[in-house]
mmCIF file of C-alpha atoms in Angstrom:
data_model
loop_
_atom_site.group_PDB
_atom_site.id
_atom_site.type_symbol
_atom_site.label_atom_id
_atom_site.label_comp_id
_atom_site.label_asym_id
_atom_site.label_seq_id
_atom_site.Cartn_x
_atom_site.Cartn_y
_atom_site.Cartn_z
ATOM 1 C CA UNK A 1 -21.751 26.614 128.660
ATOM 2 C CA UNK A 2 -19.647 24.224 129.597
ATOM 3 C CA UNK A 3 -20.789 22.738 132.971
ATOM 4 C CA UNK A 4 -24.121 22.527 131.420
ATOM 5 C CA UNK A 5 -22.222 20.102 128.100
ATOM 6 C CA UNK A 6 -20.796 18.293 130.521
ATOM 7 C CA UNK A 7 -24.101 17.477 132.795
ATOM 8 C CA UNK A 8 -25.680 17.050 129.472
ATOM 9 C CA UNK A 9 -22.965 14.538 128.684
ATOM 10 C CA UNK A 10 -23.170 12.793 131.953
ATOM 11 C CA UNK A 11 -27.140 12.303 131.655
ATOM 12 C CA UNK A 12 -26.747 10.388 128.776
ATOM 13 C CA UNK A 13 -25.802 7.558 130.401
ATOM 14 C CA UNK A 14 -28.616 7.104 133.183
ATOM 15 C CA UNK A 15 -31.069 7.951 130.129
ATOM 16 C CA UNK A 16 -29.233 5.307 128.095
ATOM 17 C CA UNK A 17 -30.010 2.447 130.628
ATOM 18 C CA UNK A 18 -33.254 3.907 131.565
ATOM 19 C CA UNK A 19 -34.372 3.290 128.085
ATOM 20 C CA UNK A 20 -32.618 -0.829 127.576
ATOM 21 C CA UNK A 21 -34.168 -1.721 130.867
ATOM 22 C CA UNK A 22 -37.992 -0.505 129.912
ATOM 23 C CA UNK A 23 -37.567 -2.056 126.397
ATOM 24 C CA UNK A 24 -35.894 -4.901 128.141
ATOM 25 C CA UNK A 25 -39.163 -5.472 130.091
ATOM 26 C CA UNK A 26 -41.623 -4.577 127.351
ATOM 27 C CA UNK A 27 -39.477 -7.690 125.457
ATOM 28 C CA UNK A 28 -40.117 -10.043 128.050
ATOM 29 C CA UNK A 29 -43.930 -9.469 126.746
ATOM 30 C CA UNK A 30 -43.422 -9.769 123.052
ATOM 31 C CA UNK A 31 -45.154 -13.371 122.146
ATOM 32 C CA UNK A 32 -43.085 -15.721 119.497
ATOM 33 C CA UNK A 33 -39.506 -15.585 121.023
ATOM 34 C CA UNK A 34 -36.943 -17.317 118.998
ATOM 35 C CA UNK A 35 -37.145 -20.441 121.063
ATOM 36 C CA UNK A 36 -40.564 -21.031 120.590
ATOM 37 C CA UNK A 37 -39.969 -20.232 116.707
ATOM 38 C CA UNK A 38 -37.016 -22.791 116.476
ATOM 39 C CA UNK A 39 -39.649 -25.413 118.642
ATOM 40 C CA UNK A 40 -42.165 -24.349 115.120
ATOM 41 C CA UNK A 41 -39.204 -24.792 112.638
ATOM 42 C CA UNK A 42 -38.468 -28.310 114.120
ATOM 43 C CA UNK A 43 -42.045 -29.468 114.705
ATOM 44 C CA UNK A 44 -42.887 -28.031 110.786
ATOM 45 C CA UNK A 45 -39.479 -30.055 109.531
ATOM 46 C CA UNK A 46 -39.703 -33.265 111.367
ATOM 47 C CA UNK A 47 -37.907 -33.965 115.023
ATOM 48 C CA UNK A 48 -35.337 -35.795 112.717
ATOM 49 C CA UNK A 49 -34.318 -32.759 111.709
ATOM 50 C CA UNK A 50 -33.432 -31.094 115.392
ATOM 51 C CA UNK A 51 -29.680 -32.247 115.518
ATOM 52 C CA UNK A 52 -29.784 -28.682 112.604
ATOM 53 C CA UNK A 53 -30.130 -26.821 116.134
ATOM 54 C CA UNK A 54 -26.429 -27.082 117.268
ATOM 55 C CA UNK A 55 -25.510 -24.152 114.662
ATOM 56 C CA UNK A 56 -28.035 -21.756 115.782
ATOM 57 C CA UNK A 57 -26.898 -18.346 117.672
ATOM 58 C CA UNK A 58 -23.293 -19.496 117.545
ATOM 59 C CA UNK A 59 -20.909 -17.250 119.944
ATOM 60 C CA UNK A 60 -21.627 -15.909 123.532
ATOM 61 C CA UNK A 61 -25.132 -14.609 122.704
ATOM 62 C CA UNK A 62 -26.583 -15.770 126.025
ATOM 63 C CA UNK A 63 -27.724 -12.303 128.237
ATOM 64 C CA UNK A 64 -27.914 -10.299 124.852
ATOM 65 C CA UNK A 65 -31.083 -8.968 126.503
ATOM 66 C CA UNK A 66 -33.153 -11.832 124.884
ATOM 67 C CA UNK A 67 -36.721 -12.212 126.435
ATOM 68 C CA UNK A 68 -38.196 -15.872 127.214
ATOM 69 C CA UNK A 69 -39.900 -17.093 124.533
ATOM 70 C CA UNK A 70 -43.640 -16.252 124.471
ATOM 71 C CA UNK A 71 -45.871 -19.518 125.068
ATOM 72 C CA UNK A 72 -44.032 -20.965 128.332
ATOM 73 C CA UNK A 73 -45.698 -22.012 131.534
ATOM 74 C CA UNK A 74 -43.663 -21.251 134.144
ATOM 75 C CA UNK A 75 -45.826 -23.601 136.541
ATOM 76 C CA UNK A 76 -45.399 -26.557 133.641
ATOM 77 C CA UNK A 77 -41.492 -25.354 132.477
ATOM 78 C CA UNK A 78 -42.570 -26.302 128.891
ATOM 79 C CA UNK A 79 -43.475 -24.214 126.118
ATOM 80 C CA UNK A 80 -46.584 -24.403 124.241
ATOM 81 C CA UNK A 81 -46.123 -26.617 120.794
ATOM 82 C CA UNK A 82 -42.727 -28.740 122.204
ATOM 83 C CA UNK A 83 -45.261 -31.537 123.147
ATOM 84 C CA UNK A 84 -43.349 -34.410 121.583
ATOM 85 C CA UNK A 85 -40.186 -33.054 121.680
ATOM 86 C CA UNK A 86 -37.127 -34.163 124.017
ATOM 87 C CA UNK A 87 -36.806 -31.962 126.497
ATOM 88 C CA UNK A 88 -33.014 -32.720 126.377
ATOM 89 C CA UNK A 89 -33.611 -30.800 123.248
ATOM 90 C CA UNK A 90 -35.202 -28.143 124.330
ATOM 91 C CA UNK A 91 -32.815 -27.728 126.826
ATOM 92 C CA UNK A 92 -30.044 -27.317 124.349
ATOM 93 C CA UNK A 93 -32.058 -24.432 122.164
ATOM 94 C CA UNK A 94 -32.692 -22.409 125.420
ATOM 95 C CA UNK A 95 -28.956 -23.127 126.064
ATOM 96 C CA UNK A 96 -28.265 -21.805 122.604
ATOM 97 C CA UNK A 97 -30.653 -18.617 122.624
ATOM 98 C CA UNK A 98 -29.082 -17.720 126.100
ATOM 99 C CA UNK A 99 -32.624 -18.486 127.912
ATOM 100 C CA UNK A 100 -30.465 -20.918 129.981
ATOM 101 C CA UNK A 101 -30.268 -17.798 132.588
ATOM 102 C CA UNK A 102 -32.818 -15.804 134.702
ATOM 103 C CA UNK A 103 -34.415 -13.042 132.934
ATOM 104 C CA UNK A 104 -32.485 -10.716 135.640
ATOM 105 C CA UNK A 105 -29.071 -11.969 134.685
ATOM 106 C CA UNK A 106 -29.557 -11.651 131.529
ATOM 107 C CA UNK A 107 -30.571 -7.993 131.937
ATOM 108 C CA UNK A 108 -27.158 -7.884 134.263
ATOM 109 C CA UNK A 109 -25.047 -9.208 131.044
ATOM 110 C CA UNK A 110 -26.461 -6.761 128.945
ATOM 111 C CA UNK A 111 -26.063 -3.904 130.801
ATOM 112 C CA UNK A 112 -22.535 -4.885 130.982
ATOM 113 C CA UNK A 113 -21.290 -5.822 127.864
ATOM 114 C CA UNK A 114 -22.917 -3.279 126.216
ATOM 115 C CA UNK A 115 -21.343 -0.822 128.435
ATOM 116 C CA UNK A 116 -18.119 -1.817 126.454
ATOM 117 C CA UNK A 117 -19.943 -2.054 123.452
ATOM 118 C CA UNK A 118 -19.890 -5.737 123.032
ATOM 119 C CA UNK A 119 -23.392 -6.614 121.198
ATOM 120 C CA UNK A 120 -23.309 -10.250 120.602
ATOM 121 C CA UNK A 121 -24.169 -12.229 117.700
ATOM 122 C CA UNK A 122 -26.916 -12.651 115.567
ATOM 123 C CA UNK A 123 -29.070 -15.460 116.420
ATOM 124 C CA UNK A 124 -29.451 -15.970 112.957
ATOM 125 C CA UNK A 125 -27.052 -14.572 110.835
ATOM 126 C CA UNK A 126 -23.996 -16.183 112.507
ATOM 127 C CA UNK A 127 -22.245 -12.508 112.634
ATOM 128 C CA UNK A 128 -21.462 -10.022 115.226
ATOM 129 C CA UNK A 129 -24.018 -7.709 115.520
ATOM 130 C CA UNK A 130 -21.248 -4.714 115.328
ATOM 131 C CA UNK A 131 -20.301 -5.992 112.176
ATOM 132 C CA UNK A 132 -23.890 -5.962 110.406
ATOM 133 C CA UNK A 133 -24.466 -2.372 111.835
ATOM 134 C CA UNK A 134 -21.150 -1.798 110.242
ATOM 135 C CA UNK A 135 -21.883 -3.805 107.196
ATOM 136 C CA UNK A 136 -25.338 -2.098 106.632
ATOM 137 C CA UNK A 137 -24.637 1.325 107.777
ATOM 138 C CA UNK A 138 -23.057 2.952 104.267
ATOM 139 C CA UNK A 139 -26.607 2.343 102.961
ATOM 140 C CA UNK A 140 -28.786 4.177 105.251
ATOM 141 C CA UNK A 141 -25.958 7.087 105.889
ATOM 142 C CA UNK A 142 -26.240 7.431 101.943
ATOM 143 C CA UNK A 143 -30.243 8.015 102.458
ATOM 144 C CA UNK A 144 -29.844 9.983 105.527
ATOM 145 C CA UNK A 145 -27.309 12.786 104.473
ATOM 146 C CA UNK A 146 -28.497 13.218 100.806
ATOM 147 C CA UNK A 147 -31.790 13.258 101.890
ATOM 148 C CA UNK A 148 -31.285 15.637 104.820
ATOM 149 C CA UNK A 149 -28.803 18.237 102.525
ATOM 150 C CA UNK A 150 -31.149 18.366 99.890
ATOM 151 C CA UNK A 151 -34.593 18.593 102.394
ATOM 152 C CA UNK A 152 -32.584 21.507 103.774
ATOM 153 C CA UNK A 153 -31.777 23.484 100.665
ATOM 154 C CA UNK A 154 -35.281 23.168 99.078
ATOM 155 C CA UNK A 155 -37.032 23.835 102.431
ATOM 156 C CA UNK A 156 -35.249 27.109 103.967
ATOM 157 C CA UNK A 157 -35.115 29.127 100.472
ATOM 158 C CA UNK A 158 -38.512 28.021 99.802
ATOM 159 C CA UNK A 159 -39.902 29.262 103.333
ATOM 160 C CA UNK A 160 -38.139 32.308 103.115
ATOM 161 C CA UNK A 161 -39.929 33.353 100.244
ATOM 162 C CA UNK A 162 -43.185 32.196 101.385
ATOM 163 C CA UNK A 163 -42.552 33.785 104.096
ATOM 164 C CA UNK A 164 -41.884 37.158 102.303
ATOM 165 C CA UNK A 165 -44.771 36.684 100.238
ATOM 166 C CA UNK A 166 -47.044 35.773 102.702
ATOM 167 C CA UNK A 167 -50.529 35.614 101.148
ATOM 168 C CA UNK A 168 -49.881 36.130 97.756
ATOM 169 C CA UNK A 169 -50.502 33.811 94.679
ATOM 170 C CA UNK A 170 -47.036 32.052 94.977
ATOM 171 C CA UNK A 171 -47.706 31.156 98.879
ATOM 172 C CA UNK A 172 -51.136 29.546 98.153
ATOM 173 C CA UNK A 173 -49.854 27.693 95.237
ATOM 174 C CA UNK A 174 -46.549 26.218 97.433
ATOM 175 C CA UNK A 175 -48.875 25.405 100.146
ATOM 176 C CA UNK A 176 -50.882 23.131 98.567
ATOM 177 C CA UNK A 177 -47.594 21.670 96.864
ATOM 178 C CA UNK A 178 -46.377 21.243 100.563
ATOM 179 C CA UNK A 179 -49.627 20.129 101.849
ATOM 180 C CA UNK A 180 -49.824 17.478 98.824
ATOM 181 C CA UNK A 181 -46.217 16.253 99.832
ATOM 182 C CA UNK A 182 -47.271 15.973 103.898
ATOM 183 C CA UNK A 183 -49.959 14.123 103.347
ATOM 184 C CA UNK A 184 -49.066 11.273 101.023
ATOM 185 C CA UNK A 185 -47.086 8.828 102.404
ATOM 186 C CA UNK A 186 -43.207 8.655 100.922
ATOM 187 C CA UNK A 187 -43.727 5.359 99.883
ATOM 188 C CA UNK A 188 -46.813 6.055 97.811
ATOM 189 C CA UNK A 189 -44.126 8.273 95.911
ATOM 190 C CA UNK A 190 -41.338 5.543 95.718
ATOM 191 C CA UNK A 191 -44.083 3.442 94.549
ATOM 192 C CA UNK A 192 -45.170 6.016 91.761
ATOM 193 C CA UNK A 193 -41.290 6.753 90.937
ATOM 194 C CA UNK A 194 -40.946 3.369 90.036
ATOM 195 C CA UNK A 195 -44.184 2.984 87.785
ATOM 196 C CA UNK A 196 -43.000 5.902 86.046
ATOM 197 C CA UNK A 197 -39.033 5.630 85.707
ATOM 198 C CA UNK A 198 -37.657 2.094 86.909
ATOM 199 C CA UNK A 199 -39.679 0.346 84.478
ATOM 200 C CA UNK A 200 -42.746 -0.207 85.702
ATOM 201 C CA UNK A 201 -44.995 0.677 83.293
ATOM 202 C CA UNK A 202 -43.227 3.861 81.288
ATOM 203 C CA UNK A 203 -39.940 4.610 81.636
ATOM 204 C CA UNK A 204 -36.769 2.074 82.425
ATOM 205 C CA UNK A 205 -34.590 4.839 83.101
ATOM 206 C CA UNK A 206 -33.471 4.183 86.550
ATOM 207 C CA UNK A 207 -32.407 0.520 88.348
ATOM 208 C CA UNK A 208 -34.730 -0.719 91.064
ATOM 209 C CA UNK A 209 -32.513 -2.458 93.195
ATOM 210 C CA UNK A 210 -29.288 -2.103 95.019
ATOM 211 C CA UNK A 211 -27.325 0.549 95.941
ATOM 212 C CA UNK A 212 -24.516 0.287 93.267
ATOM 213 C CA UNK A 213 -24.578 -2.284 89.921
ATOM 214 C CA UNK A 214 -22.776 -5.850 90.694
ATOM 215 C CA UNK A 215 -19.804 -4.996 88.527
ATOM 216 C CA UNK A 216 -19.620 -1.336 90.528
ATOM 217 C CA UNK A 217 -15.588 -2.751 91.217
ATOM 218 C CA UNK A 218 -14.878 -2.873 87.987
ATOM 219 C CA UNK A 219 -15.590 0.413 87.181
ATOM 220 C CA UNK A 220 -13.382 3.610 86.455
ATOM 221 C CA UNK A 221 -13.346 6.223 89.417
ATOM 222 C CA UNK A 222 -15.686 8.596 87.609
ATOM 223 C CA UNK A 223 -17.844 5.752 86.231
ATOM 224 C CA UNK A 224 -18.258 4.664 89.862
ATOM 225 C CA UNK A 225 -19.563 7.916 91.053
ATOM 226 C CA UNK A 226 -22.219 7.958 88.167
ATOM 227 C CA UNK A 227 -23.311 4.462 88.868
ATOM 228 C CA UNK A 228 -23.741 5.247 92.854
ATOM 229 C CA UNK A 229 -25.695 8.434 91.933
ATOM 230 C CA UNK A 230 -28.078 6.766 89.234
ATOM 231 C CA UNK A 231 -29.052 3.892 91.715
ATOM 232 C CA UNK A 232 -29.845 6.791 94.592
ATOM 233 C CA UNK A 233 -31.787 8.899 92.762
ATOM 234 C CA UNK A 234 -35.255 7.469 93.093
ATOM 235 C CA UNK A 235 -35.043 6.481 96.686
ATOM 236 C CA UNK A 236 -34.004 10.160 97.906
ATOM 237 C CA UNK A 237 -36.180 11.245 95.820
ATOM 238 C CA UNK A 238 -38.820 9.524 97.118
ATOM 239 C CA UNK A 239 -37.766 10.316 100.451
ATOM 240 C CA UNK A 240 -37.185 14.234 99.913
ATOM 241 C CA UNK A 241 -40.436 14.515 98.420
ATOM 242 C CA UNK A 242 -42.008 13.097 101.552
ATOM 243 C CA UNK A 243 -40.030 14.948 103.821
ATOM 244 C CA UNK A 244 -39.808 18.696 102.877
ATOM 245 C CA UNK A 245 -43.136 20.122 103.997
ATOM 246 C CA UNK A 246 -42.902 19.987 107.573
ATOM 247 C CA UNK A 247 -39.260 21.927 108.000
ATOM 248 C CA UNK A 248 -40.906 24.401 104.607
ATOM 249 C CA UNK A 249 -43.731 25.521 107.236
ATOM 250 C CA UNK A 250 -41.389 25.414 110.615
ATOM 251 C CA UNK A 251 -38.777 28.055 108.717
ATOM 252 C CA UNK A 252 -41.796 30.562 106.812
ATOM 253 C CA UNK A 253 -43.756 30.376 110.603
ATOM 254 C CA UNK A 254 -40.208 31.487 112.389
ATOM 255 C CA UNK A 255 -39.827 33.762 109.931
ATOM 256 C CA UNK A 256 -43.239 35.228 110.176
ATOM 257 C CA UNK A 257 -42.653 36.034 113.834
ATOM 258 C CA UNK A 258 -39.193 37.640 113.723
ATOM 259 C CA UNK A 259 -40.681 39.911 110.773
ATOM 260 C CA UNK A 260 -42.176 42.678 112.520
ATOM 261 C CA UNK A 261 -39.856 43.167 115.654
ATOM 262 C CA UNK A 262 -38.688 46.108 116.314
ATOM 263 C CA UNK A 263 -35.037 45.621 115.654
ATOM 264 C CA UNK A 264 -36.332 44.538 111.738
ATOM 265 C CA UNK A 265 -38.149 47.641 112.048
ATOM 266 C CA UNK A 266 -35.085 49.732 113.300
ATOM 267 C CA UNK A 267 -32.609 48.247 110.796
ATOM 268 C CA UNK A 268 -35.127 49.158 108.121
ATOM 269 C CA UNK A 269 -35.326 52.746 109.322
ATOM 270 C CA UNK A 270 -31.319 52.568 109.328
ATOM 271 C CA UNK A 271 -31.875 52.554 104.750
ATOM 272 C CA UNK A 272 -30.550 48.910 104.948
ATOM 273 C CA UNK A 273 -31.729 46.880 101.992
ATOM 274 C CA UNK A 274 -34.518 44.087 102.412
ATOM 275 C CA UNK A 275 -31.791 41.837 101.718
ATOM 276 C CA UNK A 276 -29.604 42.430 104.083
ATOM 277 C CA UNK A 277 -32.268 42.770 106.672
ATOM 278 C CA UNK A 278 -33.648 39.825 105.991
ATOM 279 C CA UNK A 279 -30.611 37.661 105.929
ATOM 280 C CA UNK A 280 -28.159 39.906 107.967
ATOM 281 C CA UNK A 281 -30.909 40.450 111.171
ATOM 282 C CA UNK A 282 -34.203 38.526 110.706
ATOM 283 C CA UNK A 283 -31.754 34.937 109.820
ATOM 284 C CA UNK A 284 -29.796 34.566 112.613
ATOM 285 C CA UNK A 285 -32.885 34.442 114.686
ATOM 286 C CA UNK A 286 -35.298 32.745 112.807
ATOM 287 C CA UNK A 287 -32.722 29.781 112.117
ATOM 288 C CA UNK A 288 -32.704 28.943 115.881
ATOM 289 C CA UNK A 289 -35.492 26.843 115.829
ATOM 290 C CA UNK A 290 -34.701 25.168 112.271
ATOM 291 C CA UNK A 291 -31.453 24.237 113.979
ATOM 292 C CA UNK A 292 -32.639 22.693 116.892
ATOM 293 C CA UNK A 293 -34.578 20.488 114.706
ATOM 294 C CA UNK A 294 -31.782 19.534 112.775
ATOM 295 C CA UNK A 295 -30.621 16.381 114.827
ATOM 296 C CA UNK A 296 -34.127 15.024 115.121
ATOM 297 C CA UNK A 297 -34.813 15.305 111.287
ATOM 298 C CA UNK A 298 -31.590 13.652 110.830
ATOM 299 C CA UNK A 299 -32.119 10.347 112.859
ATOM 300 C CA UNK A 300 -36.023 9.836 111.745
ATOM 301 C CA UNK A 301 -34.387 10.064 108.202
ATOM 302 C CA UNK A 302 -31.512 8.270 108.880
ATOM 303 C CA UNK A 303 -33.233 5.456 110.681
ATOM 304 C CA UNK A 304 -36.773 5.090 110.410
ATOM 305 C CA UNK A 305 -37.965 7.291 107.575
ATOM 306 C CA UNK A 306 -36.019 5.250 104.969
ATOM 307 C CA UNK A 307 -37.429 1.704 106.147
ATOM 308 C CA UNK A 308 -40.079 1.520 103.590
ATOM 309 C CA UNK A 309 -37.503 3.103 101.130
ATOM 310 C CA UNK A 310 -35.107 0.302 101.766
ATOM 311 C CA UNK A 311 -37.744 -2.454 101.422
ATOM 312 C CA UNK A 312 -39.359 -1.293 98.563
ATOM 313 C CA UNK A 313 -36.090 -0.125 96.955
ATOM 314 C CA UNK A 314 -34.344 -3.689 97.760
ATOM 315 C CA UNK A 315 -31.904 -1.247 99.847
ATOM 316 C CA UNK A 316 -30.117 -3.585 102.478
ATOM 317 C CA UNK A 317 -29.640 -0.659 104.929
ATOM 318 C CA UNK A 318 -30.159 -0.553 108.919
ATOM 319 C CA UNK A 319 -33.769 -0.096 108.129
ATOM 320 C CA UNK A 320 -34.389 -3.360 106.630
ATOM 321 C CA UNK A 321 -31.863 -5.027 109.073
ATOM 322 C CA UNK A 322 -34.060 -3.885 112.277
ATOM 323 C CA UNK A 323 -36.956 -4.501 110.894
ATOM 324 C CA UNK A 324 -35.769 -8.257 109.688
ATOM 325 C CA UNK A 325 -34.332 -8.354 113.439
ATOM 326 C CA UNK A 326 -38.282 -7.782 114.742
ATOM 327 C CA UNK A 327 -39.758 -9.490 112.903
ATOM 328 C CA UNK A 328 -37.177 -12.488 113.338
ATOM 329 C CA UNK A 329 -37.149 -11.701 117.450
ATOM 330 C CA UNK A 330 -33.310 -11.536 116.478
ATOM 331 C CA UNK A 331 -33.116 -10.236 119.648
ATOM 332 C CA UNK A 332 -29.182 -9.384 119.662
ATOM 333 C CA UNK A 333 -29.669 -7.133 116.778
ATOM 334 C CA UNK A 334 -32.984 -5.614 117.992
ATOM 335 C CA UNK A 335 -31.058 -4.168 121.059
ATOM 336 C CA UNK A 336 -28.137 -3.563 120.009
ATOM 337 C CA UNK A 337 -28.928 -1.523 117.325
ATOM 338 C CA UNK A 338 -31.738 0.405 119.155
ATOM 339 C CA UNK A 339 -28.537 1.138 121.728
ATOM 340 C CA UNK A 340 -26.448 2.399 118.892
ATOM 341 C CA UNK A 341 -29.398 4.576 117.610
ATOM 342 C CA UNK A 342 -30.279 5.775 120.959
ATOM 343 C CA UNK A 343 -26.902 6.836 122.006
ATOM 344 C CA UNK A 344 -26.262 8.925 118.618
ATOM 345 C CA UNK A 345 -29.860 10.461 119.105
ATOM 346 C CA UNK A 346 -28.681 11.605 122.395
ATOM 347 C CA UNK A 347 -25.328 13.017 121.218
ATOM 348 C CA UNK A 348 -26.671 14.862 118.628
ATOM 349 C CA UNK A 349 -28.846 16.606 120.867
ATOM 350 C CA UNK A 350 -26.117 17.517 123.025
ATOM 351 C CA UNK A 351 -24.797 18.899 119.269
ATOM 352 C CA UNK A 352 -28.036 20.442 119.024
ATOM 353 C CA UNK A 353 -27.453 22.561 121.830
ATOM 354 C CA UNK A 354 -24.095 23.732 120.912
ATOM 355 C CA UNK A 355 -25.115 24.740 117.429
ATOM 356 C CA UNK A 356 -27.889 26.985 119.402
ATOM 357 C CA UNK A 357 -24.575 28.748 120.754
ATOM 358 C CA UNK A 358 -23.049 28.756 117.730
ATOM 359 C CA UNK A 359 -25.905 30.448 115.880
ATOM 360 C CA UNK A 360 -26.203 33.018 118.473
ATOM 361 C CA UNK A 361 -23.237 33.439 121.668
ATOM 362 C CA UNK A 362 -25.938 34.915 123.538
ATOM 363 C CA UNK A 363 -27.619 31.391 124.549
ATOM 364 C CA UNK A 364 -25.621 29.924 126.952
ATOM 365 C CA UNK A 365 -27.850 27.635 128.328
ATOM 366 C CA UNK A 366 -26.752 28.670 132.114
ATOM 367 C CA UNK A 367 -28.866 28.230 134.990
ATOM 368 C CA UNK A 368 -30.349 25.261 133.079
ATOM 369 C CA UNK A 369 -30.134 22.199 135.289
ATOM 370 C CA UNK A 370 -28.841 20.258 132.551
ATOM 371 C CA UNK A 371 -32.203 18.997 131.137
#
């Protein structure tokens, strides 16, 4: 169990830069590069406004992985739109963007400095990318884990006993409750959460912004807690309700095929209770799959699931920062935080794997060539 860790542990890295370099190319691609947006800004302002430019992407953010602006031709070496313009100037905004360098050495600088975890600066934002990951990352690990915990205590219990059940009144009616909650959206119920309890047409119970109230310092300890858990409720909510059918299906299904194995059947024979056949031999077993899910479930909550959460909840989480960074071409903080959320996708499946072990010793995972 061991070797195979450790190869596990060792592929990360050749699957880490496998995955920069093809989004690295499918960047070069993208049209509206910040360059070309900064050309719009100053041709939408007035050219007597480009001396602003000399603040813009402050820090070494040159080789960040930043793709050339869309809209150049290569055979002209001008962009698109910068007809008018000094090209003095836009000398100075590639120079500031980093586009000063082949698209190769950038790649190069990336690869480099990212291998020591050194991310750049926001083109924008005039911050270190590690520090808005930092900076943004209480938010979304407040979605992720409530979220997850309580996904996982109203899912397993509940497919158990559909599982038991199987066919009978209380199965049908819990299926179309878990149908109903796979197939709308989890924004359509943040939406209708806030209609009906943040005061949007009924009920002002809850606040619709923010993840604690502006005078949460000033609070007592206990007060604190209440505030943080009154200003969470609706968006995990939201996202719980959105996110409990599929793992409610995955445990009744396993649970449906370890049923009527022989060893249930033996340790029924035995006089053992339904309880303790059902949690004590049929659990152990039927969990393995659940488990292996666990780290996936946890990163498309953690990072993508609670995007339209964060945006419609005016959460300012990772979410909202990468999808600000896209939309922005902040290219810095598109890459660096798709490295950061690659790298703990790929250790947690590594975790995955050991919790398969954990569950039962009698996966060991040897002979496996590490994939």
């Amino acid at each position: 169990m061991f070797a195979y860790i450790v190869r596990r542990i060792l592929l990360i890295f050749p699957t880490l830069l496998g995955i920069m370099v093809v989004n690295f190319l499918v960047i070069q691609a993208a049209p509206g590069g910040p360059v070309e947006q900064m050309i719009a800004r100053i041709k939408g302002a007035g050219v007597h406004h480009a001396g602003r430019v000399s603040g813009a992407g402050q820090g070494d953010i040159a080789g960040t992985g930043a793709a050339p602006a869309a809209g150049r031709s290569e055979s002209a070496g001008v962009y698109r739109g910068a007809r008018g313009l000094d090209p003095e100037l836009i000398r100075e905004i590639e120079r500031r963007f980093g586009f000063d360098r082949p698209a190769h050495e950038r790649l190069l600088h990336m690869i480099r400095s990212y291998a020591v975890f050194d991310f750049g600066e926001s083109f924008y934002r005039d911050r270190s990318v590690i520090d808005l990951v930092l900076d943004k990352m209480p938010v979304s690990i407040s979605l992720g884990l409530w979220t997850t915990l309580l996904v996982y205590l109203i899912s397993i219990p509940l497919g158990i006993a559909k599982a038991v059940r199987d066919g009978s009144r209380f199965d049908v009616w819990t299926s179309t409750v878990v149908i109903l909650g796979n197939a709308i959206p989890g924004f359509l119920f943040a939406i209708l959460l806030i209609v009906l309890f943040a005061g949007g047409r009924y009920l002002d119970w809850f606040p619709l912004r923010g993840l604690v109230s502006d005078n949460w310092s000033q609070l007592s300890r206990p007060m604190k807690l209440v505030d943080y858990f009154w200003h969470i409720t609706l968006p995990v909510l939201s996202m719980v309700i959105g996110g409990f059918a599929g793992l409610t299906m995955l445990t009744k299904n396993s649970f449906l095929e370890e049923i009527p194995r022989q060893y249930v059947v033996t340790a029924r024979s035995k006089g053992l209770s339904e309880r303790r056949v059902l949690y004590g031999h049929v659990f152990r077993n039927a969990m393995l799959i659940v488990i292996a899910g666990f780290p996936g479930a946890f990163m498309g909550i953690l990072f993508t699931g609670s995007l339209l959460t964060e945006i419609i909840f005016s959460l300012d989480g990772l979410g909202l920062l990468g999808f600000e960074a896209a939309v922005g071409r902040d290219y810095p903080v598109m890459f660096g935080t798709l490295y950061i959320f690659t790298l703990m996708g790929l250790l947690l499946n590594v975790v995955s794997d050991l919790m398969y072990h954990i569950v039962d010793p009698r996966i060991t995972f040897e002979g496996h060539g590490g994939g």
